[in-house]
Amino acid sequence: MGFFSSLFNAIGTVLGVVVKTVAEVVTGIRKSFEDYRERGGATGALAAQEAERKKDRLREVNEEIMDLRNRRMSRGDLSDQERRRWAFLREEREELLGKVNQAKEVKAAEKILDSEALIERVEVDLDTTHVLQYNAFADILGKKCTCGRHMKLQWRRDLGVAGPGDFYWGCTGWYVQQGDGRACNRTEPLQREDYALMTDTSAPEFTMTSEEFGELLTNPGTEKIIATRVDDLRSDLAGRRKGVELATCPVHGEHMVLRKKANPMGLLDAYFLACPHWRPNDGGCSFIEKLKSGSQLAALLKSETGRGVL
Ligand SMILES: [Zn+2]
Ligand SMILES: [Zn+2]
Ligand SMILES: [Zn+2]
């Protein structure tokens, strides 16, 4: 596979394209996509079905690993057979995660080839950081840490409107508990090329500056409308026992679940995504993502309902 020569995310944005034009990038993707199809690679509905089967198996594997973990916690130890089973399941999970990521790559390539006419280059600066934030939120593929895990685009969460210098790469190993600490604490500053994106800019959110967009969300009427839409989405997803399409847990590979805090202080404090294996009082997976910006809510609503926050 390898349709992309640079980083890309699950919603079809290409990152790190400094010198190439949109036409060059799209032509490159089309060429390798067609080669892949000619070699018999699955695309479209068939690829989606295959991916669903892998995800179903992934869920079973995760459940069994969780069971073994709980057994070890309550009994203090496991039998040799149980330990071997655990090691086997972890290997199977790695393999499944690789397959699921390949399916994401097919989907991202299809998305780009379908929306070619709407794709534009964006050089992220003070006025367009919300475009980066919007895209940072979806799974990004291709950025690996020195420890081998994926890295995630992060930003300082305490800021109302993040500036270009407030973003950094953080290893997803940070969410993996190891002894008393984290499996990996590594962060990296963004490189110049990380600020060059190619993305579908047709969303109305992108016609505004980051500041205008941030201000708009402080309007109580707008806040209320968005909250209602996110609440509706949450009950719809919960009713179908589904996670959100654009983000998965880096450890378990399952789609994240949209949740709401008990006593939120306003719209940008109310929602978060959690791994299906997350538990309110520790013990489960610690991967959560707070939805603290309008860009994240916009990306989520756009991906699930076809319309962002505007
Ligand atoms: Zn599960
Ligand atoms: Zn790492
Ligand atoms: Zn998880």
PDB file of C-alpha atoms and ligand atoms in Angstrom:
ATOM      1  CA  MET A   1       0.000   0.000   0.000  1.00  0.00           C
ATOM      2  CA  GLY A   2       1.464   3.359   0.974  1.00  0.00           C
ATOM      3  CA  PHE A   3      -0.679   5.766  -1.043  1.00  0.00           C
ATOM      4  CA  PHE A   4       0.742   8.657   0.913  1.00  0.00           C
ATOM      5  CA  SER A   5       4.320   9.839   0.890  1.00  0.00           C
ATOM      6  CA  SER A   6       3.636  12.082   3.886  1.00  0.00           C
ATOM      7  CA  LEU A   7       1.446  12.078   6.980  1.00  0.00           C
ATOM      8  CA  PHE A   8      -2.315  11.903   6.572  1.00  0.00           C
ATOM      9  CA  ASN A   9      -5.360  11.547   8.762  1.00  0.00           C
ATOM     10  CA  ALA A  10      -8.560   9.543   8.866  1.00  0.00           C
ATOM     11  CA  ILE A  11     -10.652  12.373   7.391  1.00  0.00           C
ATOM     12  CA  GLY A  12      -8.556  12.695   4.249  1.00  0.00           C
ATOM     13  CA  THR A  13      -6.191  15.533   5.017  1.00  0.00           C
ATOM     14  CA  VAL A  14      -2.564  15.311   3.933  1.00  0.00           C
ATOM     15  CA  LEU A  15      -0.017  16.902   6.249  1.00  0.00           C
ATOM     16  CA  GLY A  16       3.532  18.015   5.597  1.00  0.00           C
ATOM     17  CA  VAL A  17       3.309  18.983   1.934  1.00  0.00           C
ATOM     18  CA  VAL A  18       5.566  21.985   1.594  1.00  0.00           C
ATOM     19  CA  VAL A  19       6.771  21.961  -1.979  1.00  0.00           C
ATOM     20  CA  LYS A  20       4.138  19.957  -3.857  1.00  0.00           C
ATOM     21  CA  THR A  21       0.971  21.285  -5.454  1.00  0.00           C
ATOM     22  CA  VAL A  22      -2.447  19.730  -4.793  1.00  0.00           C
ATOM     23  CA  ALA A  23      -2.469  18.267  -8.331  1.00  0.00           C
ATOM     24  CA  GLU A  24       0.926  16.592  -7.772  1.00  0.00           C
ATOM     25  CA  VAL A  25      -0.135  15.073  -4.473  1.00  0.00           C
ATOM     26  CA  VAL A  26      -3.502  13.848  -5.800  1.00  0.00           C
ATOM     27  CA  THR A  27      -1.889  12.376  -8.920  1.00  0.00           C
ATOM     28  CA  GLY A  28       0.581  10.471  -6.736  1.00  0.00           C
ATOM     29  CA  ILE A  29      -2.222   9.081  -4.575  1.00  0.00           C
ATOM     30  CA  ARG A  30      -4.340   8.129  -7.615  1.00  0.00           C
ATOM     31  CA  LYS A  31      -1.443   6.287  -9.230  1.00  0.00           C
ATOM     32  CA  SER A  32      -0.627   4.128  -6.200  1.00  0.00           C
ATOM     33  CA  PHE A  33      -4.337   3.609  -5.459  1.00  0.00           C
ATOM     34  CA  GLU A  34      -4.901   2.246  -8.970  1.00  0.00           C
ATOM     35  CA  ASP A  35      -1.817   0.023  -8.740  1.00  0.00           C
ATOM     36  CA  TYR A  36      -3.160  -1.345  -5.482  1.00  0.00           C
ATOM     37  CA  ARG A  37      -6.570  -2.058  -7.044  1.00  0.00           C
ATOM     38  CA  GLU A  38      -5.020  -3.766 -10.045  1.00  0.00           C
ATOM     39  CA  ARG A  39      -3.110  -6.050  -7.706  1.00  0.00           C
ATOM     40  CA  GLY A  40      -6.501  -7.090  -6.276  1.00  0.00           C
ATOM     41  CA  GLY A  41      -6.536  -4.817  -3.210  1.00  0.00           C
ATOM     42  CA  ALA A  42      -9.978  -4.299  -1.686  1.00  0.00           C
ATOM     43  CA  THR A  43     -11.587  -0.861  -2.066  1.00  0.00           C
ATOM     44  CA  GLY A  44     -14.995   0.720  -1.493  1.00  0.00           C
ATOM     45  CA  ALA A  45     -17.731  -1.344   0.167  1.00  0.00           C
ATOM     46  CA  LEU A  46     -15.637  -4.516   0.082  1.00  0.00           C
ATOM     47  CA  ALA A  47     -12.765  -2.828   1.955  1.00  0.00           C
ATOM     48  CA  ALA A  48     -15.266  -1.423   4.463  1.00  0.00           C
ATOM     49  CA  GLN A  49     -16.755  -4.893   5.081  1.00  0.00           C
ATOM     50  CA  GLU A  50     -13.314  -6.422   5.583  1.00  0.00           C
ATOM     51  CA  ALA A  51     -12.434  -3.631   7.998  1.00  0.00           C
ATOM     52  CA  GLU A  52     -15.653  -4.263   9.962  1.00  0.00           C
ATOM     53  CA  ARG A  53     -14.743  -7.938  10.366  1.00  0.00           C
ATOM     54  CA  LYS A  54     -11.265  -7.012  11.638  1.00  0.00           C
ATOM     55  CA  LYS A  55     -12.785  -4.534  14.075  1.00  0.00           C
ATOM     56  CA  ASP A  56     -15.238  -7.139  15.381  1.00  0.00           C
ATOM     57  CA  ARG A  57     -12.354  -9.504  16.015  1.00  0.00           C
ATOM     58  CA  LEU A  58     -10.356  -6.671  17.584  1.00  0.00           C
ATOM     59  CA  ARG A  59     -13.190  -6.080  20.062  1.00  0.00           C
ATOM     60  CA  GLU A  60     -13.213  -9.771  21.024  1.00  0.00           C
ATOM     61  CA  VAL A  61      -9.443  -9.816  21.449  1.00  0.00           C
ATOM     62  CA  ASN A  62      -9.564  -6.693  23.637  1.00  0.00           C
ATOM     63  CA  GLU A  63     -12.338  -8.174  25.777  1.00  0.00           C
ATOM     64  CA  GLU A  64     -10.372 -11.359  26.336  1.00  0.00           C
ATOM     65  CA  ILE A  65      -7.218  -9.412  27.213  1.00  0.00           C
ATOM     66  CA  MET A  66      -9.269  -7.335  29.684  1.00  0.00           C
ATOM     67  CA  ASP A  67     -10.671 -10.528  31.229  1.00  0.00           C
ATOM     68  CA  LEU A  68      -7.180 -11.939  31.700  1.00  0.00           C
ATOM     69  CA  ARG A  69      -6.049  -8.650  33.194  1.00  0.00           C
ATOM     70  CA  ASN A  70      -8.923  -8.639  35.664  1.00  0.00           C
ATOM     71  CA  ARG A  71      -8.260 -12.267  36.552  1.00  0.00           C
ATOM     72  CA  ARG A  72      -4.640 -11.431  37.299  1.00  0.00           C
ATOM     73  CA  MET A  73      -5.691  -8.496  39.448  1.00  0.00           C
ATOM     74  CA  SER A  74      -8.161 -10.507  41.520  1.00  0.00           C
ATOM     75  CA  ARG A  75      -6.058 -13.699  41.844  1.00  0.00           C
ATOM     76  CA  GLY A  76      -2.661 -12.013  41.887  1.00  0.00           C
ATOM     77  CA  ASP A  77      -1.318 -14.417  39.269  1.00  0.00           C
ATOM     78  CA  LEU A  78      -2.108 -16.298  36.071  1.00  0.00           C
ATOM     79  CA  SER A  79      -1.436 -19.881  35.020  1.00  0.00           C
ATOM     80  CA  ASP A  80       1.239 -20.557  32.401  1.00  0.00           C
ATOM     81  CA  GLN A  81      -1.477 -21.348  29.915  1.00  0.00           C
ATOM     82  CA  GLU A  82      -3.218 -18.038  30.591  1.00  0.00           C
ATOM     83  CA  ARG A  83       0.056 -16.167  30.221  1.00  0.00           C
ATOM     84  CA  ARG A  84       0.718 -17.813  26.861  1.00  0.00           C
ATOM     85  CA  ARG A  85      -2.799 -16.992  25.741  1.00  0.00           C
ATOM     86  CA  TRP A  86      -2.257 -13.339  26.723  1.00  0.00           C
ATOM     87  CA  ALA A  87       0.966 -13.114  24.717  1.00  0.00           C
ATOM     88  CA  PHE A  88      -0.756 -14.724  21.729  1.00  0.00           C
ATOM     89  CA  LEU A  89      -3.665 -12.249  21.930  1.00  0.00           C
ATOM     90  CA  ARG A  90      -1.342  -9.268  22.107  1.00  0.00           C
ATOM     91  CA  GLU A  91       0.338 -10.403  18.917  1.00  0.00           C
ATOM     92  CA  GLU A  92      -2.992 -10.910  17.230  1.00  0.00           C
ATOM     93  CA  ARG A  93      -4.001  -7.411  18.325  1.00  0.00           C
ATOM     94  CA  GLU A  94      -0.879  -5.861  16.786  1.00  0.00           C
ATOM     95  CA  GLU A  95      -1.632  -7.630  13.534  1.00  0.00           C
ATOM     96  CA  LEU A  96      -5.270  -6.507  13.558  1.00  0.00           C
ATOM     97  CA  LEU A  97      -4.265  -2.912  14.333  1.00  0.00           C
ATOM     98  CA  GLY A  98      -2.005  -2.973  11.277  1.00  0.00           C
ATOM     99  CA  LYS A  99      -4.884  -4.218   9.090  1.00  0.00           C
ATOM    100  CA  VAL A 100      -7.292  -1.650  10.509  1.00  0.00           C
ATOM    101  CA  ASN A 101      -4.782   1.120   9.781  1.00  0.00           C
ATOM    102  CA  GLN A 102      -4.437  -0.123   6.201  1.00  0.00           C
ATOM    103  CA  ALA A 103      -8.217   0.126   5.852  1.00  0.00           C
ATOM    104  CA  LYS A 104      -8.041   3.699   7.154  1.00  0.00           C
ATOM    105  CA  GLU A 105      -5.474   4.459   4.476  1.00  0.00           C
ATOM    106  CA  VAL A 106      -7.754   3.118   1.731  1.00  0.00           C
ATOM    107  CA  LYS A 107     -10.619   5.192   3.070  1.00  0.00           C
ATOM    108  CA  ALA A 108      -8.529   8.362   3.349  1.00  0.00           C
ATOM    109  CA  ALA A 109      -7.273   7.910  -0.233  1.00  0.00           C
ATOM    110  CA  GLU A 110     -10.841   7.411  -1.497  1.00  0.00           C
ATOM    111  CA  LYS A 111     -11.979  10.504   0.362  1.00  0.00           C
ATOM    112  CA  ILE A 112      -9.247  12.595  -1.258  1.00  0.00           C
ATOM    113  CA  LEU A 113      -9.860  11.238  -4.751  1.00  0.00           C
ATOM    114  CA  ASP A 114     -13.609  11.918  -4.362  1.00  0.00           C
ATOM    115  CA  SER A 115     -13.219  15.476  -3.123  1.00  0.00           C
ATOM    116  CA  GLU A 116     -10.231  16.514  -5.232  1.00  0.00           C
ATOM    117  CA  ALA A 117     -11.935  19.676  -6.491  1.00  0.00           C
ATOM    118  CA  LEU A 118     -12.484  20.956  -2.941  1.00  0.00           C
ATOM    119  CA  ILE A 119      -8.951  20.344  -1.711  1.00  0.00           C
ATOM    120  CA  GLU A 120      -6.697  23.289  -1.104  1.00  0.00           C
ATOM    121  CA  ARG A 121      -3.354  23.980   0.479  1.00  0.00           C
ATOM    122  CA  VAL A 122      -3.439  25.658   3.853  1.00  0.00           C
ATOM    123  CA  GLU A 123      -0.316  27.135   5.418  1.00  0.00           C
ATOM    124  CA  VAL A 124      -1.194  27.279   9.086  1.00  0.00           C
ATOM    125  CA  ASP A 125      -0.594  30.688  10.658  1.00  0.00           C
ATOM    126  CA  LEU A 126      -2.212  32.733  13.438  1.00  0.00           C
ATOM    127  CA  ASP A 127      -5.471  33.018  11.496  1.00  0.00           C
ATOM    128  CA  THR A 128      -5.804  29.345  10.579  1.00  0.00           C
ATOM    129  CA  THR A 129      -4.747  27.372  13.661  1.00  0.00           C
ATOM    130  CA  HIS A 130      -8.338  26.129  13.940  1.00  0.00           C
ATOM    131  CA  VAL A 131      -7.807  24.262  10.646  1.00  0.00           C
ATOM    132  CA  LEU A 132      -4.865  22.425  12.223  1.00  0.00           C
ATOM    133  CA  GLN A 133      -6.849  21.743  15.401  1.00  0.00           C
ATOM    134  CA  TYR A 134      -9.754  20.402  13.349  1.00  0.00           C
ATOM    135  CA  ASN A 135      -7.420  17.937  11.668  1.00  0.00           C
ATOM    136  CA  ALA A 136      -5.257  17.093  14.678  1.00  0.00           C
ATOM    137  CA  PHE A 137      -8.231  15.551  16.305  1.00  0.00           C
ATOM    138  CA  ALA A 138      -8.780  12.741  13.812  1.00  0.00           C
ATOM    139  CA  ASP A 139      -6.357   9.787  13.858  1.00  0.00           C
ATOM    140  CA  ILE A 140      -3.119  10.780  12.117  1.00  0.00           C
ATOM    141  CA  LEU A 141      -1.202   7.982  10.452  1.00  0.00           C
ATOM    142  CA  GLY A 142       2.448   7.889   9.573  1.00  0.00           C
ATOM    143  CA  LYS A 143       3.981   9.803  12.491  1.00  0.00           C
ATOM    144  CA  LYS A 144       5.955   7.304  14.556  1.00  0.00           C
ATOM    145  CA  CYS A 145       7.781   7.851  17.824  1.00  0.00           C
ATOM    146  CA  THR A 146      11.286   6.473  18.421  1.00  0.00           C
ATOM    147  CA  CYS A 147       9.545   3.814  20.582  1.00  0.00           C
ATOM    148  CA  GLY A 148       7.523   2.626  17.563  1.00  0.00           C
ATOM    149  CA  ARG A 149       4.135   3.915  18.693  1.00  0.00           C
ATOM    150  CA  HIS A 150       2.062   6.487  16.837  1.00  0.00           C
ATOM    151  CA  MET A 151       2.390  10.119  17.772  1.00  0.00           C
ATOM    152  CA  LYS A 152      -0.553  12.424  18.078  1.00  0.00           C
ATOM    153  CA  LEU A 153      -0.792  16.121  17.320  1.00  0.00           C
ATOM    154  CA  GLN A 154      -1.458  17.888  20.624  1.00  0.00           C
ATOM    155  CA  TRP A 155      -1.843  21.460  21.733  1.00  0.00           C
ATOM    156  CA  ARG A 156      -2.003  23.371  24.993  1.00  0.00           C
ATOM    157  CA  ARG A 157      -5.539  22.763  26.176  1.00  0.00           C
ATOM    158  CA  ASP A 158      -5.703  25.681  28.575  1.00  0.00           C
ATOM    159  CA  LEU A 159      -5.902  28.237  25.757  1.00  0.00           C
ATOM    160  CA  GLY A 160      -9.095  29.597  24.253  1.00  0.00           C
ATOM    161  CA  VAL A 161      -7.484  30.057  20.843  1.00  0.00           C
ATOM    162  CA  ALA A 162      -4.253  28.124  20.275  1.00  0.00           C
ATOM    163  CA  GLY A 163      -1.426  29.841  18.370  1.00  0.00           C
ATOM    164  CA  PRO A 164       0.799  28.028  15.832  1.00  0.00           C
ATOM    165  CA  GLY A 165       3.535  27.592  18.474  1.00  0.00           C
ATOM    166  CA  ASP A 166       1.203  25.861  20.934  1.00  0.00           C
ATOM    167  CA  PHE A 167       1.078  22.579  18.992  1.00  0.00           C
ATOM    168  CA  TYR A 168       3.426  19.637  19.491  1.00  0.00           C
ATOM    169  CA  TRP A 169       3.660  15.912  18.791  1.00  0.00           C
ATOM    170  CA  GLY A 170       3.052  13.647  21.775  1.00  0.00           C
ATOM    171  CA  CYS A 171       3.650   9.890  21.857  1.00  0.00           C
ATOM    172  CA  THR A 172       0.497   7.800  22.410  1.00  0.00           C
ATOM    173  CA  GLY A 173       2.613   5.689  24.798  1.00  0.00           C
ATOM    174  CA  TRP A 174       1.799   8.412  27.311  1.00  0.00           C
ATOM    175  CA  TYR A 175      -1.623   6.779  27.670  1.00  0.00           C
ATOM    176  CA  VAL A 176      -0.147   3.351  28.389  1.00  0.00           C
ATOM    177  CA  GLN A 177       0.327   2.744  32.084  1.00  0.00           C
ATOM    178  CA  GLN A 178       3.624   1.025  32.857  1.00  0.00           C
ATOM    179  CA  GLY A 179       4.361   0.402  36.522  1.00  0.00           C
ATOM    180  CA  ASP A 180       3.929   3.757  38.238  1.00  0.00           C
ATOM    181  CA  GLY A 181       4.589   5.769  35.119  1.00  0.00           C
ATOM    182  CA  ARG A 182       3.857   6.072  31.419  1.00  0.00           C
ATOM    183  CA  ALA A 183       5.241   3.796  28.719  1.00  0.00           C
ATOM    184  CA  CYS A 184       6.622   6.808  26.794  1.00  0.00           C
ATOM    185  CA  ASN A 185       6.730  10.532  27.583  1.00  0.00           C
ATOM    186  CA  ARG A 186       8.289  11.721  24.359  1.00  0.00           C
ATOM    187  CA  THR A 187       7.141  14.953  22.728  1.00  0.00           C
ATOM    188  CA  GLU A 188       8.515  16.659  19.622  1.00  0.00           C
ATOM    189  CA  PRO A 189       8.099  20.197  18.350  1.00  0.00           C
ATOM    190  CA  LEU A 190       6.345  20.622  15.014  1.00  0.00           C
ATOM    191  CA  GLN A 191       8.580  21.010  11.981  1.00  0.00           C
ATOM    192  CA  ARG A 192       7.951  23.693   9.400  1.00  0.00           C
ATOM    193  CA  GLU A 193       6.404  21.167   7.007  1.00  0.00           C
ATOM    194  CA  ASP A 194       3.861  20.087   9.636  1.00  0.00           C
ATOM    195  CA  TYR A 195       2.178  23.457   9.158  1.00  0.00           C
ATOM    196  CA  ALA A 196       1.426  22.784   5.482  1.00  0.00           C
ATOM    197  CA  LEU A 197      -1.835  20.898   4.967  1.00  0.00           C
ATOM    198  CA  MET A 198      -3.939  19.825   2.032  1.00  0.00           C
ATOM    199  CA  THR A 199      -7.530  19.540   3.035  1.00  0.00           C
ATOM    200  CA  ASP A 200     -11.143  19.936   1.961  1.00  0.00           C
ATOM    201  CA  THR A 201     -11.677  23.597   2.810  1.00  0.00           C
ATOM    202  CA  SER A 202     -15.360  23.737   1.848  1.00  0.00           C
ATOM    203  CA  ALA A 203     -16.495  23.747   5.500  1.00  0.00           C
ATOM    204  CA  PRO A 204     -17.862  27.208   6.429  1.00  0.00           C
ATOM    205  CA  GLU A 205     -15.724  27.133   9.606  1.00  0.00           C
ATOM    206  CA  PHE A 206     -12.667  27.623   7.408  1.00  0.00           C
ATOM    207  CA  THR A 207     -13.868  30.901   5.883  1.00  0.00           C
ATOM    208  CA  MET A 208     -13.324  32.536   9.290  1.00  0.00           C
ATOM    209  CA  THR A 209     -10.143  33.311  11.178  1.00  0.00           C
ATOM    210  CA  SER A 210      -9.342  31.309  14.327  1.00  0.00           C
ATOM    211  CA  GLU A 211     -10.185  34.316  16.433  1.00  0.00           C
ATOM    212  CA  GLU A 212     -13.558  34.969  14.776  1.00  0.00           C
ATOM    213  CA  PHE A 213     -14.379  31.299  15.108  1.00  0.00           C
ATOM    214  CA  GLY A 214     -13.421  31.305  18.808  1.00  0.00           C
ATOM    215  CA  GLU A 215     -15.598  34.370  19.455  1.00  0.00           C
ATOM    216  CA  LEU A 216     -18.574  32.925  17.640  1.00  0.00           C
ATOM    217  CA  LEU A 217     -18.635  29.976  20.027  1.00  0.00           C
ATOM    218  CA  THR A 218     -18.943  32.225  23.065  1.00  0.00           C
ATOM    219  CA  ASN A 219     -22.352  33.396  21.824  1.00  0.00           C
ATOM    220  CA  PRO A 220     -24.912  31.776  24.193  1.00  0.00           C
ATOM    221  CA  GLY A 221     -27.433  31.119  21.409  1.00  0.00           C
ATOM    222  CA  THR A 222     -24.835  29.390  19.240  1.00  0.00           C
ATOM    223  CA  GLU A 223     -23.537  27.461  22.244  1.00  0.00           C
ATOM    224  CA  LYS A 224     -26.984  26.122  22.968  1.00  0.00           C
ATOM    225  CA  ILE A 225     -27.648  25.010  19.397  1.00  0.00           C
ATOM    226  CA  ILE A 226     -24.324  23.189  19.212  1.00  0.00           C
ATOM    227  CA  ALA A 227     -24.878  21.518  22.600  1.00  0.00           C
ATOM    228  CA  THR A 228     -28.262  20.234  21.431  1.00  0.00           C
ATOM    229  CA  ARG A 229     -26.734  18.800  18.263  1.00  0.00           C
ATOM    230  CA  VAL A 230     -23.914  17.089  20.158  1.00  0.00           C
ATOM    231  CA  ASP A 231     -26.416  15.703  22.694  1.00  0.00           C
ATOM    232  CA  ASP A 232     -28.546  14.330  19.857  1.00  0.00           C
ATOM    233  CA  LEU A 233     -25.500  12.737  18.293  1.00  0.00           C
ATOM    234  CA  ARG A 234     -24.513  11.232  21.614  1.00  0.00           C
ATOM    235  CA  SER A 235     -27.890   9.574  22.202  1.00  0.00           C
ATOM    236  CA  ASP A 236     -28.015   8.375  18.597  1.00  0.00           C
ATOM    237  CA  LEU A 237     -24.560   6.760  18.863  1.00  0.00           C
ATOM    238  CA  ALA A 238     -25.326   5.313  22.310  1.00  0.00           C
ATOM    239  CA  GLY A 239     -28.582   3.831  20.978  1.00  0.00           C
ATOM    240  CA  ARG A 240     -26.682   2.066  18.217  1.00  0.00           C
ATOM    241  CA  ARG A 241     -23.792   1.220  20.591  1.00  0.00           C
ATOM    242  CA  LYS A 242     -21.379   2.896  18.214  1.00  0.00           C
ATOM    243  CA  GLY A 243     -18.239   4.949  18.613  1.00  0.00           C
ATOM    244  CA  VAL A 244     -17.193   7.966  16.539  1.00  0.00           C
ATOM    245  CA  GLU A 245     -15.743   7.300  13.105  1.00  0.00           C
ATOM    246  CA  LEU A 246     -12.808   9.713  13.090  1.00  0.00           C
ATOM    247  CA  ALA A 247     -10.910   8.675  16.214  1.00  0.00           C
ATOM    248  CA  THR A 248      -9.786   5.352  17.664  1.00  0.00           C
ATOM    249  CA  CYS A 249      -7.914   4.424  20.831  1.00  0.00           C
ATOM    250  CA  PRO A 250      -4.193   4.051  19.983  1.00  0.00           C
ATOM    251  CA  VAL A 251      -3.927   1.079  22.345  1.00  0.00           C
ATOM    252  CA  HIS A 252      -7.110  -0.871  21.599  1.00  0.00           C
ATOM    253  CA  GLY A 253      -7.867   0.372  18.090  1.00  0.00           C
ATOM    254  CA  GLU A 254     -11.588   0.615  18.848  1.00  0.00           C
ATOM    255  CA  HIS A 255     -13.617   3.694  17.952  1.00  0.00           C
ATOM    256  CA  MET A 256     -13.857   6.245  20.744  1.00  0.00           C
ATOM    257  CA  VAL A 257     -17.152   6.744  22.560  1.00  0.00           C
ATOM    258  CA  LEU A 258     -18.694  10.216  22.920  1.00  0.00           C
ATOM    259  CA  ARG A 259     -19.379  11.004  26.577  1.00  0.00           C
ATOM    260  CA  LYS A 260     -20.634  13.957  28.598  1.00  0.00           C
ATOM    261  CA  LYS A 261     -19.418  15.216  31.966  1.00  0.00           C
ATOM    262  CA  ALA A 262     -21.823  15.279  34.897  1.00  0.00           C
ATOM    263  CA  ASN A 263     -21.566  18.980  35.807  1.00  0.00           C
ATOM    264  CA  PRO A 264     -19.963  20.831  32.899  1.00  0.00           C
ATOM    265  CA  MET A 265     -18.962  24.501  32.957  1.00  0.00           C
ATOM    266  CA  GLY A 266     -20.220  25.364  29.478  1.00  0.00           C
ATOM    267  CA  LEU A 267     -20.030  23.821  26.026  1.00  0.00           C
ATOM    268  CA  LEU A 268     -16.243  23.484  25.827  1.00  0.00           C
ATOM    269  CA  ASP A 269     -16.090  21.636  29.128  1.00  0.00           C
ATOM    270  CA  ALA A 270     -18.964  19.239  28.541  1.00  0.00           C
ATOM    271  CA  TYR A 271     -17.842  16.499  26.170  1.00  0.00           C
ATOM    272  CA  PHE A 272     -15.028  14.022  25.845  1.00  0.00           C
ATOM    273  CA  LEU A 273     -14.181  10.924  23.873  1.00  0.00           C
ATOM    274  CA  ALA A 274     -13.192   7.811  25.768  1.00  0.00           C
ATOM    275  CA  CYS A 275     -11.957   4.388  24.748  1.00  0.00           C
ATOM    276  CA  PRO A 276     -14.733   1.774  25.151  1.00  0.00           C
ATOM    277  CA  HIS A 277     -12.421   0.211  27.751  1.00  0.00           C
ATOM    278  CA  TRP A 278     -12.221   3.412  29.785  1.00  0.00           C
ATOM    279  CA  ARG A 279     -13.748   3.204  33.287  1.00  0.00           C
ATOM    280  CA  PRO A 280     -14.786   6.252  35.359  1.00  0.00           C
ATOM    281  CA  ASN A 281     -12.555   5.323  38.322  1.00  0.00           C
ATOM    282  CA  ASP A 282      -9.358   4.112  36.674  1.00  0.00           C
ATOM    283  CA  GLY A 283      -8.773   0.426  36.153  1.00  0.00           C
ATOM    284  CA  GLY A 284      -9.594   0.556  32.443  1.00  0.00           C
ATOM    285  CA  CYS A 285      -7.904   2.206  29.474  1.00  0.00           C
ATOM    286  CA  SER A 286      -6.747   5.738  30.246  1.00  0.00           C
ATOM    287  CA  PHE A 287      -7.140   7.093  26.721  1.00  0.00           C
ATOM    288  CA  ILE A 288      -9.568  10.000  26.708  1.00  0.00           C
ATOM    289  CA  GLU A 289      -9.713  13.117  24.589  1.00  0.00           C
ATOM    290  CA  LYS A 290     -11.378  16.230  25.930  1.00  0.00           C
ATOM    291  CA  LEU A 291     -13.412  18.206  23.414  1.00  0.00           C
ATOM    292  CA  LYS A 292     -12.249  21.639  24.455  1.00  0.00           C
ATOM    293  CA  SER A 293     -12.371  23.519  21.182  1.00  0.00           C
ATOM    294  CA  GLY A 294     -14.964  24.466  18.611  1.00  0.00           C
ATOM    295  CA  SER A 295     -12.745  22.900  15.936  1.00  0.00           C
ATOM    296  CA  GLN A 296     -12.989  19.486  17.552  1.00  0.00           C
ATOM    297  CA  LEU A 297     -16.774  19.734  17.866  1.00  0.00           C
ATOM    298  CA  ALA A 298     -16.968  20.931  14.253  1.00  0.00           C
ATOM    299  CA  ALA A 299     -14.830  18.023  12.993  1.00  0.00           C
ATOM    300  CA  LEU A 300     -16.875  15.548  15.000  1.00  0.00           C
ATOM    301  CA  LEU A 301     -20.269  16.863  13.852  1.00  0.00           C
ATOM    302  CA  LYS A 302     -19.088  17.153  10.244  1.00  0.00           C
ATOM    303  CA  SER A 303     -17.766  13.598  10.235  1.00  0.00           C
ATOM    304  CA  GLU A 304     -20.867  12.069  11.859  1.00  0.00           C
ATOM    305  CA  THR A 305     -23.701  14.220  10.496  1.00  0.00           C
ATOM    306  CA  GLY A 306     -22.258  15.852   7.366  1.00  0.00           C
ATOM    307  CA  ARG A 307     -22.516  19.332   8.863  1.00  0.00           C
ATOM    308  CA  GLY A 308     -20.102  21.097  11.227  1.00  0.00           C
ATOM    309  CA  VAL A 309     -21.045  23.674  13.853  1.00  0.00           C
ATOM    310  CA  LEU A 310     -22.112  26.423  11.416  1.00  0.00           C
TER     311      LEU A 310
HETATM  312 ZN    ZN B   1     -14.631  -3.833  24.224  1.00  0.00          ZN
HETATM  313 ZN    ZN B   2       7.057   6.888  22.249  1.00  0.00          ZN
HETATM  314 ZN    ZN B   3      -8.130   2.022  24.866  1.00  0.00          ZN
END
